[in-house]
Amino acid sequence: MNEWPGLIRRLASDRVVPPFLLHENTWRGTNHWILWGYFAVATSLVLVLRGDVETLSGVYTYAFLGLMTLFGSGCMLLKYKRAALPRDVIAPW
């Protein structure tokens, strides 16, 4: 959970996700909607899978593989579609 609130905060500031997620708790200074959202997603996974750790690990495995596939595809699309962008490092195919 270390990077998850930071990612959602960045997406909200870039207006990719709704901006109400940026509201901060005045007492602690945390983005409480992001934390409650993470808690709801994590808890619902445990409840839906009835605490089966093997199935839960499979869900996280496929989610991670999908994320890495999308990241690689996005990088290749940027390299192909936006070839004129100035870059410090030039990587061959």
mmCIF file with all atom_site columns, C-alpha atoms in Angstrom:
data_model
loop_
_atom_site.group_PDB
_atom_site.id
_atom_site.type_symbol
_atom_site.label_atom_id
_atom_site.label_alt_id
_atom_site.label_comp_id
_atom_site.label_asym_id
_atom_site.label_entity_id
_atom_site.label_seq_id
_atom_site.pdbx_PDB_ins_code
_atom_site.Cartn_x
_atom_site.Cartn_y
_atom_site.Cartn_z
_atom_site.occupancy
_atom_site.B_iso_or_equiv
_atom_site.pdbx_formal_charge
_atom_site.auth_seq_id
_atom_site.auth_comp_id
_atom_site.auth_asym_id
_atom_site.auth_atom_id
_atom_site.pdbx_PDB_model_num
ATOM 1  C CA . MET A 1 1  ? 0.000   0.000   0.000   1.00 0.00 ? 1  MET A CA 1
ATOM 2  C CA . ASN A 1 2  ? 3.020   2.271   0.044   1.00 0.00 ? 2  ASN A CA 1
ATOM 3  C CA . GLU A 1 3  ? 2.644   3.784   -3.416  1.00 0.00 ? 3  GLU A CA 1
ATOM 4  C CA . TRP A 1 4  ? -1.081  3.332   -4.004  1.00 0.00 ? 4  TRP A CA 1
ATOM 5  C CA . PRO A 1 5  ? -2.299  6.583   -2.367  1.00 0.00 ? 5  PRO A CA 1
ATOM 6  C CA . GLY A 1 6  ? 0.425   8.548   -4.153  1.00 0.00 ? 6  GLY A CA 1
ATOM 7  C CA . LEU A 1 7  ? -0.611  7.117   -7.518  1.00 0.00 ? 7  LEU A CA 1
ATOM 8  C CA . ILE A 1 8  ? -4.287  7.943   -6.981  1.00 0.00 ? 8  ILE A CA 1
ATOM 9  C CA . ARG A 1 9  ? -3.372  11.419  -5.691  1.00 0.00 ? 9  ARG A CA 1
ATOM 10 C CA . ARG A 1 10 ? -1.340  12.039  -8.844  1.00 0.00 ? 10 ARG A CA 1
ATOM 11 C CA . LEU A 1 11 ? -4.135  10.739  -11.101 1.00 0.00 ? 11 LEU A CA 1
ATOM 12 C CA . ALA A 1 12 ? -6.632  12.999  -9.318  1.00 0.00 ? 12 ALA A CA 1
ATOM 13 C CA . SER A 1 13 ? -4.389  16.043  -9.672  1.00 0.00 ? 13 SER A CA 1
ATOM 14 C CA . ASP A 1 14 ? -4.033  15.250  -13.400 1.00 0.00 ? 14 ASP A CA 1
ATOM 15 C CA . ARG A 1 15 ? -7.858  15.003  -13.581 1.00 0.00 ? 15 ARG A CA 1
ATOM 16 C CA . VAL A 1 16 ? -7.839  11.350  -14.654 1.00 0.00 ? 16 VAL A CA 1
ATOM 17 C CA . VAL A 1 17 ? -9.960  10.292  -11.661 1.00 0.00 ? 17 VAL A CA 1
ATOM 18 C CA . PRO A 1 18 ? -12.511 12.471  -9.807  1.00 0.00 ? 18 PRO A CA 1
ATOM 19 C CA . PRO A 1 19 ? -11.000 15.414  -7.904  1.00 0.00 ? 19 PRO A CA 1
ATOM 20 C CA . PHE A 1 20 ? -12.956 14.715  -4.686  1.00 0.00 ? 20 PHE A CA 1
ATOM 21 C CA . LEU A 1 21 ? -10.262 12.116  -3.964  1.00 0.00 ? 21 LEU A CA 1
ATOM 22 C CA . LEU A 1 22 ? -7.886  14.997  -3.215  1.00 0.00 ? 22 LEU A CA 1
ATOM 23 C CA . HIS A 1 23 ? -9.848  16.154  -0.142  1.00 0.00 ? 23 HIS A CA 1
ATOM 24 C CA . GLU A 1 24 ? -7.607  15.967  2.896   1.00 0.00 ? 24 GLU A CA 1
ATOM 25 C CA . ASN A 1 25 ? -8.443  15.137  6.469   1.00 0.00 ? 25 ASN A CA 1
ATOM 26 C CA . THR A 1 26 ? -7.765  18.290  8.529   1.00 0.00 ? 26 THR A CA 1
ATOM 27 C CA . TRP A 1 27 ? -6.603  16.321  11.562  1.00 0.00 ? 27 TRP A CA 1
ATOM 28 C CA . ARG A 1 28 ? -4.014  14.027  9.913   1.00 0.00 ? 28 ARG A CA 1
ATOM 29 C CA . GLY A 1 29 ? -3.553  15.593  6.472   1.00 0.00 ? 29 GLY A CA 1
ATOM 30 C CA . THR A 1 30 ? -4.292  12.316  4.677   1.00 0.00 ? 30 THR A CA 1
ATOM 31 C CA . ASN A 1 31 ? -6.467  11.787  1.632   1.00 0.00 ? 31 ASN A CA 1
ATOM 32 C CA . HIS A 1 32 ? -9.163  9.829   3.456   1.00 0.00 ? 32 HIS A CA 1
ATOM 33 C CA . TRP A 1 33 ? -11.231 8.916   0.387   1.00 0.00 ? 33 TRP A CA 1
ATOM 34 C CA . ILE A 1 34 ? -8.219  7.216   -1.188  1.00 0.00 ? 34 ILE A CA 1
ATOM 35 C CA . LEU A 1 35 ? -7.497  5.254   1.982   1.00 0.00 ? 35 LEU A CA 1
ATOM 36 C CA . TRP A 1 36 ? -11.130 4.209   2.395   1.00 0.00 ? 36 TRP A CA 1
ATOM 37 C CA . GLY A 1 37 ? -11.251 3.192   -1.267  1.00 0.00 ? 37 GLY A CA 1
ATOM 38 C CA . TYR A 1 38 ? -8.184  0.987   -0.877  1.00 0.00 ? 38 TYR A CA 1
ATOM 39 C CA . PHE A 1 39 ? -9.637  -0.544  2.282   1.00 0.00 ? 39 PHE A CA 1
ATOM 40 C CA . ALA A 1 40 ? -12.928 -1.269  0.485   1.00 0.00 ? 40 ALA A CA 1
ATOM 41 C CA . VAL A 1 41 ? -11.217 -2.921  -2.494  1.00 0.00 ? 41 VAL A CA 1
ATOM 42 C CA . ALA A 1 42 ? -8.879  -5.026  -0.342  1.00 0.00 ? 42 ALA A CA 1
ATOM 43 C CA . THR A 1 43 ? -11.653 -6.069  2.045   1.00 0.00 ? 43 THR A CA 1
ATOM 44 C CA . SER A 1 44 ? -14.057 -6.937  -0.762  1.00 0.00 ? 44 SER A CA 1
ATOM 45 C CA . LEU A 1 45 ? -11.422 -9.181  -2.366  1.00 0.00 ? 45 LEU A CA 1
ATOM 46 C CA . VAL A 1 46 ? -10.957 -11.072 0.888   1.00 0.00 ? 46 VAL A CA 1
ATOM 47 C CA . LEU A 1 47 ? -14.722 -11.378 1.410   1.00 0.00 ? 47 LEU A CA 1
ATOM 48 C CA . VAL A 1 48 ? -15.527 -12.449 -2.165  1.00 0.00 ? 48 VAL A CA 1
ATOM 49 C CA . LEU A 1 49 ? -12.760 -15.054 -2.142  1.00 0.00 ? 49 LEU A CA 1
ATOM 50 C CA . ARG A 1 50 ? -13.644 -16.111 1.434   1.00 0.00 ? 50 ARG A CA 1
ATOM 51 C CA . GLY A 1 51 ? -10.057 -15.676 2.551   1.00 0.00 ? 51 GLY A CA 1
ATOM 52 C CA . ASP A 1 52 ? -8.663  -18.277 0.138   1.00 0.00 ? 52 ASP A CA 1
ATOM 53 C CA . VAL A 1 53 ? -5.029  -17.218 -0.058  1.00 0.00 ? 53 VAL A CA 1
ATOM 54 C CA . GLU A 1 54 ? -4.205  -19.266 -3.169  1.00 0.00 ? 54 GLU A CA 1
ATOM 55 C CA . THR A 1 55 ? -7.009  -17.717 -5.206  1.00 0.00 ? 55 THR A CA 1
ATOM 56 C CA . LEU A 1 56 ? -6.133  -14.275 -3.873  1.00 0.00 ? 56 LEU A CA 1
ATOM 57 C CA . SER A 1 57 ? -2.497  -14.764 -4.886  1.00 0.00 ? 57 SER A CA 1
ATOM 58 C CA . GLY A 1 58 ? -3.681  -15.764 -8.370  1.00 0.00 ? 58 GLY A CA 1
ATOM 59 C CA . VAL A 1 59 ? -5.739  -12.580 -8.612  1.00 0.00 ? 59 VAL A CA 1
ATOM 60 C CA . TYR A 1 60 ? -2.732  -10.463 -7.651  1.00 0.00 ? 60 TYR A CA 1
ATOM 61 C CA . THR A 1 61 ? -0.471  -12.419 -10.024 1.00 0.00 ? 61 THR A CA 1
ATOM 62 C CA . TYR A 1 62 ? -2.696  -11.832 -13.034 1.00 0.00 ? 62 TYR A CA 1
ATOM 63 C CA . ALA A 1 63 ? -3.249  -8.204  -12.041 1.00 0.00 ? 63 ALA A CA 1
ATOM 64 C CA . PHE A 1 64 ? 0.508   -7.658  -11.891 1.00 0.00 ? 64 PHE A CA 1
ATOM 65 C CA . LEU A 1 65 ? 1.087   -9.420  -15.218 1.00 0.00 ? 65 LEU A CA 1
ATOM 66 C CA . GLY A 1 66 ? -1.658  -7.336  -16.813 1.00 0.00 ? 66 GLY A CA 1
ATOM 67 C CA . LEU A 1 67 ? -0.165  -4.153  -15.401 1.00 0.00 ? 67 LEU A CA 1
ATOM 68 C CA . MET A 1 68 ? 3.294   -4.971  -16.748 1.00 0.00 ? 68 MET A CA 1
ATOM 69 C CA . THR A 1 69 ? 1.820   -5.848  -20.152 1.00 0.00 ? 69 THR A CA 1
ATOM 70 C CA . LEU A 1 70 ? -0.061  -2.551  -20.301 1.00 0.00 ? 70 LEU A CA 1
ATOM 71 C CA . PHE A 1 71 ? 3.038   -0.635  -19.208 1.00 0.00 ? 71 PHE A CA 1
ATOM 72 C CA . GLY A 1 72 ? 5.187   -2.256  -21.893 1.00 0.00 ? 72 GLY A CA 1
ATOM 73 C CA . SER A 1 73 ? 2.510   -1.732  -24.538 1.00 0.00 ? 73 SER A CA 1
ATOM 74 C CA . GLY A 1 74 ? 2.149   1.906   -23.526 1.00 0.00 ? 74 GLY A CA 1
ATOM 75 C CA . CYS A 1 75 ? 5.899   2.484   -23.764 1.00 0.00 ? 75 CYS A CA 1
ATOM 76 C CA . MET A 1 76 ? 6.013   0.892   -27.227 1.00 0.00 ? 76 MET A CA 1
ATOM 77 C CA . LEU A 1 77 ? 3.042   2.969   -28.375 1.00 0.00 ? 77 LEU A CA 1
ATOM 78 C CA . LEU A 1 78 ? 4.714   6.146   -27.136 1.00 0.00 ? 78 LEU A CA 1
ATOM 79 C CA . LYS A 1 79 ? 7.911   5.205   -28.937 1.00 0.00 ? 79 LYS A CA 1
ATOM 80 C CA . TYR A 1 80 ? 6.027   4.486   -32.161 1.00 0.00 ? 80 TYR A CA 1
ATOM 81 C CA . LYS A 1 81 ? 3.418   7.264   -32.143 1.00 0.00 ? 81 LYS A CA 1
ATOM 82 C CA . ARG A 1 82 ? 5.464   10.065  -30.547 1.00 0.00 ? 82 ARG A CA 1
ATOM 83 C CA . ALA A 1 83 ? 8.878   9.492   -32.105 1.00 0.00 ? 83 ALA A CA 1
ATOM 84 C CA . ALA A 1 84 ? 9.559   13.243  -32.276 1.00 0.00 ? 84 ALA A CA 1
ATOM 85 C CA . LEU A 1 85 ? 9.458   13.719  -28.480 1.00 0.00 ? 85 LEU A CA 1
ATOM 86 C CA . PRO A 1 86 ? 12.848  14.844  -27.143 1.00 0.00 ? 86 PRO A CA 1
ATOM 87 C CA . ARG A 1 87 ? 14.418  12.152  -24.975 1.00 0.00 ? 87 ARG A CA 1
ATOM 88 C CA . ASP A 1 88 ? 17.614  11.971  -22.932 1.00 0.00 ? 88 ASP A CA 1
ATOM 89 C CA . VAL A 1 89 ? 17.987  8.232   -23.527 1.00 0.00 ? 89 VAL A CA 1
ATOM 90 C CA . ILE A 1 90 ? 17.455  6.563   -26.892 1.00 0.00 ? 90 ILE A CA 1
ATOM 91 C CA . ALA A 1 91 ? 16.629  2.852   -26.612 1.00 0.00 ? 91 ALA A CA 1
ATOM 92 C CA . PRO A 1 92 ? 16.717  0.532   -29.619 1.00 0.00 ? 92 PRO A CA 1
ATOM 93 C CA . TRP A 1 93 ? 13.878  -1.860  -30.303 1.00 0.00 ? 93 TRP A CA 1
#
